[in-house]
């Protein structure tokens, strides 16, 4: 059991999480009371946003040994990730009884209490966690809650749109970006992503129009200048379009060369 546990630890350090999970499971099969194997296994499931599984693993560990503050702390984290805020606080408080001076436990209790008053914090925290793990449906649910509260910043709208597109909900992504351009008209990244998504779904003329509109709104933004003058379709519907867009690209390039002073550092920075 110990050999499999140490193998799991090594695999985990090298971010080989699927094999680490199997190693910890083998350690537990050989020693059903291997508390550290349970804890590490739960931690991996938490890392990959499998919070319900992580919770069950931590609870099993507590059944075996109930005097480890770290497992109560981890259980609290798994509960908090599932919006079981009161249960999470209770788990943290049990951890604090076992280690009254632990700063991590105190911080987590404060975070859980503030999350109960302000759900945006917890939705942002775990929306981003799902986003990093490419668990887009779960991330969308979190980001939509923030957007519905009318407290979303520009990055939330960008991530929400990216998640929607990633699971082939492109029309919803476009709708989100259209709303975001109204809330954050000065955010170049939102305009640029909106233009690219329009192009990606074959709406090239609309994409060019949006790029030109955004470039007029933000005349010093170089990325929008490039899009407004040089944007090309991904696919052409007929051969005649190739020459049409080739000419447009050539003309746009000439305009950019006239507008931009390559020897001016400020122009290059913009």
PDB file of C-alpha atoms in Angstrom:
ATOM      1  CA  UNK A   1       0.000   0.000   0.000  1.00  0.00           C
ATOM      2  CA  UNK A   2       2.794   2.387   0.888  1.00  0.00           C
ATOM      3  CA  UNK A   3       4.500   1.824  -2.471  1.00  0.00           C
ATOM      4  CA  UNK A   4       1.322   2.693  -4.375  1.00  0.00           C
ATOM      5  CA  UNK A   5       0.818   5.759  -2.181  1.00  0.00           C
ATOM      6  CA  UNK A   6       4.306   7.061  -2.942  1.00  0.00           C
ATOM      7  CA  UNK A   7       3.801   6.273  -6.627  1.00  0.00           C
ATOM      8  CA  UNK A   8       0.593   8.310  -6.540  1.00  0.00           C
ATOM      9  CA  UNK A   9       2.432  11.211  -4.911  1.00  0.00           C
ATOM     10  CA  UNK A  10       5.109  11.185  -7.629  1.00  0.00           C
ATOM     11  CA  UNK A  11       2.545  10.970 -10.420  1.00  0.00           C
ATOM     12  CA  UNK A  12       0.599  13.826  -8.855  1.00  0.00           C
ATOM     13  CA  UNK A  13       3.704  16.025  -8.763  1.00  0.00           C
ATOM     14  CA  UNK A  14       4.142  15.439 -12.495  1.00  0.00           C
ATOM     15  CA  UNK A  15       0.455  16.289 -13.019  1.00  0.00           C
ATOM     16  CA  UNK A  16      -0.366  12.769 -14.205  1.00  0.00           C
ATOM     17  CA  UNK A  17      -3.612  12.865 -12.295  1.00  0.00           C
ATOM     18  CA  UNK A  18      -5.480   9.943 -13.859  1.00  0.00           C
ATOM     19  CA  UNK A  19      -2.660   7.504 -13.045  1.00  0.00           C
ATOM     20  CA  UNK A  20      -2.228   9.069  -9.603  1.00  0.00           C
ATOM     21  CA  UNK A  21      -5.903   8.380  -8.898  1.00  0.00           C
ATOM     22  CA  UNK A  22      -5.446   4.724  -9.802  1.00  0.00           C
ATOM     23  CA  UNK A  23      -2.347   4.463  -7.604  1.00  0.00           C
ATOM     24  CA  UNK A  24      -4.153   5.902  -4.584  1.00  0.00           C
ATOM     25  CA  UNK A  25      -7.112   3.594  -5.183  1.00  0.00           C
ATOM     26  CA  UNK A  26      -4.764   0.590  -5.211  1.00  0.00           C
ATOM     27  CA  UNK A  27      -3.208   1.797  -1.952  1.00  0.00           C
ATOM     28  CA  UNK A  28      -6.673   1.980  -0.404  1.00  0.00           C
ATOM     29  CA  UNK A  29      -7.610  -1.472  -1.717  1.00  0.00           C
ATOM     30  CA  UNK A  30      -4.556  -2.877   0.043  1.00  0.00           C
ATOM     31  CA  UNK A  31      -5.114  -0.876   3.210  1.00  0.00           C
ATOM     32  CA  UNK A  32      -8.718   0.212   3.692  1.00  0.00           C
ATOM     33  CA  UNK A  33      -7.694   2.560   6.533  1.00  0.00           C
ATOM     34  CA  UNK A  34      -4.948   4.402   4.627  1.00  0.00           C
ATOM     35  CA  UNK A  35      -6.029   7.892   5.649  1.00  0.00           C
ATOM     36  CA  UNK A  36      -3.417   9.816   3.670  1.00  0.00           C
ATOM     37  CA  UNK A  37      -4.355   7.977   0.482  1.00  0.00           C
ATOM     38  CA  UNK A  38      -7.988   8.993   0.961  1.00  0.00           C
ATOM     39  CA  UNK A  39      -6.989  12.604   1.570  1.00  0.00           C
ATOM     40  CA  UNK A  40      -4.729  12.811  -1.494  1.00  0.00           C
ATOM     41  CA  UNK A  41      -7.347  11.090  -3.626  1.00  0.00           C
ATOM     42  CA  UNK A  42      -9.956  13.604  -2.524  1.00  0.00           C
ATOM     43  CA  UNK A  43      -7.569  16.444  -3.265  1.00  0.00           C
ATOM     44  CA  UNK A  44      -7.133  15.287  -6.874  1.00  0.00           C
ATOM     45  CA  UNK A  45     -10.880  15.036  -7.414  1.00  0.00           C
ATOM     46  CA  UNK A  46     -11.177  18.545  -5.994  1.00  0.00           C
ATOM     47  CA  UNK A  47      -8.469  19.814  -8.357  1.00  0.00           C
ATOM     48  CA  UNK A  48     -10.337  18.493 -11.397  1.00  0.00           C
ATOM     49  CA  UNK A  49     -13.618  19.980 -10.116  1.00  0.00           C
ATOM     50  CA  UNK A  50     -15.232  16.650  -9.247  1.00  0.00           C
ATOM     51  CA  UNK A  51     -16.455  18.152  -6.009  1.00  0.00           C
ATOM     52  CA  UNK A  52     -19.145  15.617  -5.157  1.00  0.00           C
ATOM     53  CA  UNK A  53     -16.701  12.721  -5.492  1.00  0.00           C
ATOM     54  CA  UNK A  54     -14.126  14.635  -3.451  1.00  0.00           C
ATOM     55  CA  UNK A  55     -16.723  15.158  -0.726  1.00  0.00           C
ATOM     56  CA  UNK A  56     -17.504  11.442  -0.501  1.00  0.00           C
ATOM     57  CA  UNK A  57     -13.794  10.564  -0.299  1.00  0.00           C
ATOM     58  CA  UNK A  58     -13.179  13.077   2.495  1.00  0.00           C
ATOM     59  CA  UNK A  59     -16.218  11.798   4.421  1.00  0.00           C
ATOM     60  CA  UNK A  60     -14.856   8.271   4.182  1.00  0.00           C
ATOM     61  CA  UNK A  61     -11.525   9.498   5.538  1.00  0.00           C
ATOM     62  CA  UNK A  62     -13.267  11.167   8.476  1.00  0.00           C
ATOM     63  CA  UNK A  63     -15.087   7.914   9.261  1.00  0.00           C
ATOM     64  CA  UNK A  64     -11.676   6.274   9.609  1.00  0.00           C
ATOM     65  CA  UNK A  65      -9.957   9.056  11.554  1.00  0.00           C
ATOM     66  CA  UNK A  66     -11.888  12.056  12.827  1.00  0.00           C
ATOM     67  CA  UNK A  67      -9.058  14.041  14.407  1.00  0.00           C
ATOM     68  CA  UNK A  68      -7.335  15.393  11.257  1.00  0.00           C
ATOM     69  CA  UNK A  69      -8.078  19.082  10.853  1.00  0.00           C
ATOM     70  CA  UNK A  70      -6.860  19.073   7.235  1.00  0.00           C
ATOM     71  CA  UNK A  71      -9.549  16.660   6.113  1.00  0.00           C
ATOM     72  CA  UNK A  72     -12.293  18.805   7.647  1.00  0.00           C
ATOM     73  CA  UNK A  73     -10.759  21.794   5.874  1.00  0.00           C
ATOM     74  CA  UNK A  74     -10.764  19.925   2.563  1.00  0.00           C
ATOM     75  CA  UNK A  75     -14.309  18.687   3.124  1.00  0.00           C
ATOM     76  CA  UNK A  76     -15.381  22.272   3.745  1.00  0.00           C
ATOM     77  CA  UNK A  77     -13.824  23.327   0.458  1.00  0.00           C
ATOM     78  CA  UNK A  78     -15.663  20.579  -1.431  1.00  0.00           C
ATOM     79  CA  UNK A  79     -18.960  21.536   0.203  1.00  0.00           C
ATOM     80  CA  UNK A  80     -18.421  25.223  -0.531  1.00  0.00           C
ATOM     81  CA  UNK A  81     -17.777  24.425  -4.198  1.00  0.00           C
ATOM     82  CA  UNK A  82     -21.236  22.841  -4.320  1.00  0.00           C
ATOM     83  CA  UNK A  83     -22.862  25.894  -2.697  1.00  0.00           C
ATOM     84  CA  UNK A  84     -23.434  24.081   0.598  1.00  0.00           C
ATOM     85  CA  UNK A  85     -22.248  27.146   2.438  1.00  0.00           C
ATOM     86  CA  UNK A  86     -23.599  26.433   5.915  1.00  0.00           C
ATOM     87  CA  UNK A  87     -22.305  22.855   5.851  1.00  0.00           C
ATOM     88  CA  UNK A  88     -18.942  24.142   4.671  1.00  0.00           C
ATOM     89  CA  UNK A  89     -18.774  26.600   7.568  1.00  0.00           C
ATOM     90  CA  UNK A  90     -19.600  23.807  10.023  1.00  0.00           C
ATOM     91  CA  UNK A  91     -16.807  21.664   8.572  1.00  0.00           C
ATOM     92  CA  UNK A  92     -14.357  24.563   8.821  1.00  0.00           C
ATOM     93  CA  UNK A  93     -15.375  25.137  12.432  1.00  0.00           C
ATOM     94  CA  UNK A  94     -14.612  21.488  13.237  1.00  0.00           C
ATOM     95  CA  UNK A  95     -11.208  21.976  11.625  1.00  0.00           C
ATOM     96  CA  UNK A  96     -10.670  25.105  13.723  1.00  0.00           C
ATOM     97  CA  UNK A  97     -11.442  23.209  16.937  1.00  0.00           C
ATOM     98  CA  UNK A  98      -8.647  20.790  16.062  1.00  0.00           C
ATOM     99  CA  UNK A  99      -6.225  23.578  15.117  1.00  0.00           C
ATOM    100  CA  UNK A 100      -7.444  26.871  16.643  1.00  0.00           C
ATOM    101  CA  UNK A 101      -4.594  29.003  15.258  1.00  0.00           C
ATOM    102  CA  UNK A 102      -4.690  27.787  11.660  1.00  0.00           C
ATOM    103  CA  UNK A 103      -4.856  30.833   9.388  1.00  0.00           C
ATOM    104  CA  UNK A 104      -6.093  28.887   6.330  1.00  0.00           C
ATOM    105  CA  UNK A 105      -9.148  27.676   8.210  1.00  0.00           C
ATOM    106  CA  UNK A 106      -9.909  31.175   9.499  1.00  0.00           C
ATOM    107  CA  UNK A 107      -9.610  32.656   6.004  1.00  0.00           C
ATOM    108  CA  UNK A 108     -11.902  30.001   4.555  1.00  0.00           C
ATOM    109  CA  UNK A 109     -14.525  30.641   7.210  1.00  0.00           C
ATOM    110  CA  UNK A 110     -14.424  34.359   6.384  1.00  0.00           C
ATOM    111  CA  UNK A 111     -14.679  33.608   2.665  1.00  0.00           C
ATOM    112  CA  UNK A 112     -17.653  31.269   3.191  1.00  0.00           C
ATOM    113  CA  UNK A 113     -19.477  33.826   5.347  1.00  0.00           C
ATOM    114  CA  UNK A 114     -18.864  36.605   2.825  1.00  0.00           C
ATOM    115  CA  UNK A 115     -19.977  34.279  -0.002  1.00  0.00           C
ATOM    116  CA  UNK A 116     -23.306  33.765   1.722  1.00  0.00           C
ATOM    117  CA  UNK A 117     -23.793  37.549   1.652  1.00  0.00           C
ATOM    118  CA  UNK A 118     -22.299  38.052  -1.800  1.00  0.00           C
ATOM    119  CA  UNK A 119     -22.763  35.014  -4.110  1.00  0.00           C
ATOM    120  CA  UNK A 120     -20.756  36.721  -6.875  1.00  0.00           C
ATOM    121  CA  UNK A 121     -17.527  35.842  -5.073  1.00  0.00           C
ATOM    122  CA  UNK A 122     -18.205  32.125  -4.936  1.00  0.00           C
ATOM    123  CA  UNK A 123     -19.590  31.992  -8.473  1.00  0.00           C
ATOM    124  CA  UNK A 124     -16.489  33.748  -9.786  1.00  0.00           C
ATOM    125  CA  UNK A 125     -14.162  31.478  -7.807  1.00  0.00           C
ATOM    126  CA  UNK A 126     -15.672  28.220  -9.002  1.00  0.00           C
ATOM    127  CA  UNK A 127     -16.697  29.480 -12.426  1.00  0.00           C
ATOM    128  CA  UNK A 128     -13.018  30.139 -13.058  1.00  0.00           C
ATOM    129  CA  UNK A 129     -12.121  26.718 -11.632  1.00  0.00           C
ATOM    130  CA  UNK A 130     -14.487  24.972 -14.058  1.00  0.00           C
ATOM    131  CA  UNK A 131     -13.219  27.196 -16.886  1.00  0.00           C
ATOM    132  CA  UNK A 132      -9.612  26.150 -16.252  1.00  0.00           C
ATOM    133  CA  UNK A 133     -10.649  22.485 -16.323  1.00  0.00           C
ATOM    134  CA  UNK A 134     -12.567  22.944 -19.619  1.00  0.00           C
ATOM    135  CA  UNK A 135     -15.784  21.984 -17.852  1.00  0.00           C
ATOM    136  CA  UNK A 136     -17.698  24.534 -19.856  1.00  0.00           C
ATOM    137  CA  UNK A 137     -21.300  23.669 -18.982  1.00  0.00           C
ATOM    138  CA  UNK A 138     -20.569  24.038 -15.268  1.00  0.00           C
ATOM    139  CA  UNK A 139     -18.616  27.257 -15.834  1.00  0.00           C
ATOM    140  CA  UNK A 140     -21.478  28.681 -17.913  1.00  0.00           C
ATOM    141  CA  UNK A 141     -23.918  28.078 -15.066  1.00  0.00           C
ATOM    142  CA  UNK A 142     -21.692  30.042 -12.678  1.00  0.00           C
ATOM    143  CA  UNK A 143     -20.954  32.907 -15.087  1.00  0.00           C
ATOM    144  CA  UNK A 144     -24.616  33.243 -16.058  1.00  0.00           C
ATOM    145  CA  UNK A 145     -25.543  33.742 -12.407  1.00  0.00           C
ATOM    146  CA  UNK A 146     -23.052  36.605 -12.237  1.00  0.00           C
ATOM    147  CA  UNK A 147     -24.329  38.127 -15.481  1.00  0.00           C
ATOM    148  CA  UNK A 148     -27.936  37.892 -14.308  1.00  0.00           C
ATOM    149  CA  UNK A 149     -27.011  39.804 -11.160  1.00  0.00           C
ATOM    150  CA  UNK A 150     -25.783  42.634 -13.420  1.00  0.00           C
ATOM    151  CA  UNK A 151     -22.458  42.589 -11.594  1.00  0.00           C
ATOM    152  CA  UNK A 152     -20.334  40.908 -14.263  1.00  0.00           C
ATOM    153  CA  UNK A 153     -17.125  42.570 -15.376  1.00  0.00           C
ATOM    154  CA  UNK A 154     -15.798  42.374 -18.929  1.00  0.00           C
ATOM    155  CA  UNK A 155     -13.758  39.221 -18.240  1.00  0.00           C
ATOM    156  CA  UNK A 156     -16.842  37.313 -17.099  1.00  0.00           C
ATOM    157  CA  UNK A 157     -18.585  38.101 -20.380  1.00  0.00           C
ATOM    158  CA  UNK A 158     -15.501  37.057 -22.355  1.00  0.00           C
ATOM    159  CA  UNK A 159     -15.191  33.745 -20.520  1.00  0.00           C
ATOM    160  CA  UNK A 160     -18.928  33.091 -20.759  1.00  0.00           C
ATOM    161  CA  UNK A 161     -18.825  33.645 -24.525  1.00  0.00           C
ATOM    162  CA  UNK A 162     -15.778  31.391 -24.896  1.00  0.00           C
ATOM    163  CA  UNK A 163     -17.471  28.623 -22.905  1.00  0.00           C
ATOM    164  CA  UNK A 164     -20.658  28.859 -24.986  1.00  0.00           C
ATOM    165  CA  UNK A 165     -18.725  28.694 -28.252  1.00  0.00           C
ATOM    166  CA  UNK A 166     -16.695  25.739 -26.991  1.00  0.00           C
ATOM    167  CA  UNK A 167     -19.858  23.648 -26.673  1.00  0.00           C
ATOM    168  CA  UNK A 168     -21.274  24.831 -30.019  1.00  0.00           C
ATOM    169  CA  UNK A 169     -23.694  27.395 -28.623  1.00  0.00           C
ATOM    170  CA  UNK A 170     -22.368  30.103 -30.928  1.00  0.00           C
ATOM    171  CA  UNK A 171     -25.587  32.117 -31.242  1.00  0.00           C
ATOM    172  CA  UNK A 172     -25.782  32.451 -27.470  1.00  0.00           C
ATOM    173  CA  UNK A 173     -22.123  33.485 -27.424  1.00  0.00           C
ATOM    174  CA  UNK A 174     -22.824  36.200 -29.983  1.00  0.00           C
ATOM    175  CA  UNK A 175     -25.791  37.424 -27.955  1.00  0.00           C
ATOM    176  CA  UNK A 176     -23.630  37.642 -24.822  1.00  0.00           C
ATOM    177  CA  UNK A 177     -20.937  39.593 -26.670  1.00  0.00           C
ATOM    178  CA  UNK A 178     -23.534  41.945 -28.163  1.00  0.00           C
ATOM    179  CA  UNK A 179     -24.767  42.683 -24.636  1.00  0.00           C
ATOM    180  CA  UNK A 180     -21.204  43.092 -23.388  1.00  0.00           C
ATOM    181  CA  UNK A 181     -20.404  45.706 -26.054  1.00  0.00           C
ATOM    182  CA  UNK A 182     -23.285  47.765 -24.676  1.00  0.00           C
ATOM    183  CA  UNK A 183     -22.106  47.451 -21.075  1.00  0.00           C
ATOM    184  CA  UNK A 184     -18.395  47.869 -21.874  1.00  0.00           C
ATOM    185  CA  UNK A 185     -18.100  49.847 -25.120  1.00  0.00           C
ATOM    186  CA  UNK A 186     -14.473  50.769 -24.383  1.00  0.00           C
ATOM    187  CA  UNK A 187     -13.284  47.164 -23.970  1.00  0.00           C
ATOM    188  CA  UNK A 188     -11.383  46.286 -27.126  1.00  0.00           C
ATOM    189  CA  UNK A 189     -11.174  42.549 -26.311  1.00  0.00           C
ATOM    190  CA  UNK A 190     -14.955  42.228 -26.347  1.00  0.00           C
ATOM    191  CA  UNK A 191     -15.244  43.912 -29.738  1.00  0.00           C
ATOM    192  CA  UNK A 192     -12.408  41.822 -31.195  1.00  0.00           C
ATOM    193  CA  UNK A 193     -13.905  38.542 -29.974  1.00  0.00           C
ATOM    194  CA  UNK A 194     -17.332  39.530 -31.263  1.00  0.00           C
ATOM    195  CA  UNK A 195     -15.871  40.201 -34.727  1.00  0.00           C
ATOM    196  CA  UNK A 196     -13.976  36.898 -34.778  1.00  0.00           C
ATOM    197  CA  UNK A 197     -17.020  34.866 -33.730  1.00  0.00           C
ATOM    198  CA  UNK A 198     -19.129  36.511 -36.433  1.00  0.00           C
ATOM    199  CA  UNK A 199     -16.463  35.627 -38.971  1.00  0.00           C
ATOM    200  CA  UNK A 200     -16.141  32.067 -37.634  1.00  0.00           C
ATOM    201  CA  UNK A 201     -19.833  31.363 -38.222  1.00  0.00           C
ATOM    202  CA  UNK A 202     -19.692  32.688 -41.787  1.00  0.00           C
ATOM    203  CA  UNK A 203     -21.140  36.153 -41.202  1.00  0.00           C
ATOM    204  CA  UNK A 204     -18.145  37.964 -42.720  1.00  0.00           C
ATOM    205  CA  UNK A 205     -19.945  41.105 -43.918  1.00  0.00           C
ATOM    206  CA  UNK A 206     -21.488  41.614 -40.486  1.00  0.00           C
ATOM    207  CA  UNK A 207     -18.091  40.957 -38.902  1.00  0.00           C
ATOM    208  CA  UNK A 208     -16.426  43.608 -41.060  1.00  0.00           C
ATOM    209  CA  UNK A 209     -19.184  46.101 -40.271  1.00  0.00           C
ATOM    210  CA  UNK A 210     -18.773  45.470 -36.536  1.00  0.00           C
ATOM    211  CA  UNK A 211     -14.990  45.837 -36.830  1.00  0.00           C
ATOM    212  CA  UNK A 212     -15.358  49.153 -38.628  1.00  0.00           C
ATOM    213  CA  UNK A 213     -17.897  50.374 -36.074  1.00  0.00           C
ATOM    214  CA  UNK A 214     -15.666  49.376 -33.148  1.00  0.00           C
ATOM    215  CA  UNK A 215     -12.595  50.888 -34.795  1.00  0.00           C
ATOM    216  CA  UNK A 216     -14.435  54.181 -35.166  1.00  0.00           C
ATOM    217  CA  UNK A 217     -15.340  54.031 -31.481  1.00  0.00           C
ATOM    218  CA  UNK A 218     -11.742  53.171 -30.468  1.00  0.00           C
ATOM    219  CA  UNK A 219      -9.626  54.774 -33.198  1.00  0.00           C
ATOM    220  CA  UNK A 220      -6.294  54.171 -31.447  1.00  0.00           C
ATOM    221  CA  UNK A 221      -6.789  50.429 -31.021  1.00  0.00           C
ATOM    222  CA  UNK A 222      -4.470  48.648 -33.435  1.00  0.00           C
ATOM    223  CA  UNK A 223      -6.161  45.239 -33.184  1.00  0.00           C
ATOM    224  CA  UNK A 224      -9.462  46.738 -34.293  1.00  0.00           C
ATOM    225  CA  UNK A 225      -7.716  48.615 -37.108  1.00  0.00           C
ATOM    226  CA  UNK A 226      -6.321  45.311 -38.365  1.00  0.00           C
ATOM    227  CA  UNK A 227      -9.731  43.665 -38.215  1.00  0.00           C
ATOM    228  CA  UNK A 228     -11.511  46.537 -39.943  1.00  0.00           C
ATOM    229  CA  UNK A 229      -9.030  46.640 -42.851  1.00  0.00           C
ATOM    230  CA  UNK A 230      -7.694  43.078 -43.189  1.00  0.00           C
ATOM    231  CA  UNK A 231     -10.387  40.666 -41.997  1.00  0.00           C
ATOM    232  CA  UNK A 232     -10.921  37.757 -44.399  1.00  0.00           C
ATOM    233  CA  UNK A 233     -13.486  34.933 -44.518  1.00  0.00           C
ATOM    234  CA  UNK A 234     -12.501  31.489 -43.285  1.00  0.00           C
ATOM    235  CA  UNK A 235     -14.350  29.899 -46.222  1.00  0.00           C
ATOM    236  CA  UNK A 236     -15.360  31.401 -49.562  1.00  0.00           C
ATOM    237  CA  UNK A 237     -18.801  30.673 -50.974  1.00  0.00           C
ATOM    238  CA  UNK A 238     -17.740  31.111 -54.596  1.00  0.00           C
ATOM    239  CA  UNK A 239     -14.487  31.712 -56.518  1.00  0.00           C
ATOM    240  CA  UNK A 240     -15.283  35.371 -57.282  1.00  0.00           C
ATOM    241  CA  UNK A 241     -15.091  36.181 -53.583  1.00  0.00           C
ATOM    242  CA  UNK A 242     -11.405  35.281 -53.481  1.00  0.00           C
ATOM    243  CA  UNK A 243     -10.439  38.169 -55.775  1.00  0.00           C
ATOM    244  CA  UNK A 244     -12.881  40.531 -54.029  1.00  0.00           C
ATOM    245  CA  UNK A 245     -11.372  39.955 -50.603  1.00  0.00           C
ATOM    246  CA  UNK A 246      -7.842  39.885 -51.996  1.00  0.00           C
ATOM    247  CA  UNK A 247      -8.379  43.409 -53.302  1.00  0.00           C
ATOM    248  CA  UNK A 248      -9.945  44.487 -50.019  1.00  0.00           C
ATOM    249  CA  UNK A 249      -6.975  43.100 -48.101  1.00  0.00           C
ATOM    250  CA  UNK A 250      -4.476  44.834 -50.391  1.00  0.00           C
ATOM    251  CA  UNK A 251      -6.280  48.165 -50.119  1.00  0.00           C
ATOM    252  CA  UNK A 252      -6.583  47.817 -46.363  1.00  0.00           C
ATOM    253  CA  UNK A 253      -2.884  47.117 -46.047  1.00  0.00           C
ATOM    254  CA  UNK A 254      -2.068  50.264 -47.998  1.00  0.00           C
ATOM    255  CA  UNK A 255      -4.367  52.308 -45.758  1.00  0.00           C
ATOM    256  CA  UNK A 256      -2.683  50.917 -42.643  1.00  0.00           C
ATOM    257  CA  UNK A 257       0.770  51.735 -43.977  1.00  0.00           C
ATOM    258  CA  UNK A 258      -0.334  55.301 -44.591  1.00  0.00           C
ATOM    259  CA  UNK A 259      -1.961  55.625 -41.174  1.00  0.00           C
ATOM    260  CA  UNK A 260       0.794  54.061 -39.077  1.00  0.00           C
ATOM    261  CA  UNK A 261       4.225  55.566 -38.601  1.00  0.00           C
ATOM    262  CA  UNK A 262       6.439  52.513 -38.028  1.00  0.00           C
ATOM    263  CA  UNK A 263       9.219  54.777 -36.763  1.00  0.00           C
ATOM    264  CA  UNK A 264       6.990  56.227 -34.087  1.00  0.00           C
ATOM    265  CA  UNK A 265       7.225  54.177 -30.855  1.00  0.00           C
ATOM    266  CA  UNK A 266       3.833  55.443 -29.648  1.00  0.00           C
ATOM    267  CA  UNK A 267       2.154  54.243 -32.847  1.00  0.00           C
ATOM    268  CA  UNK A 268       3.730  50.825 -32.485  1.00  0.00           C
ATOM    269  CA  UNK A 269       2.625  50.599 -28.824  1.00  0.00           C
ATOM    270  CA  UNK A 270      -0.945  51.500 -29.767  1.00  0.00           C
TER     271      UNK A 270
END
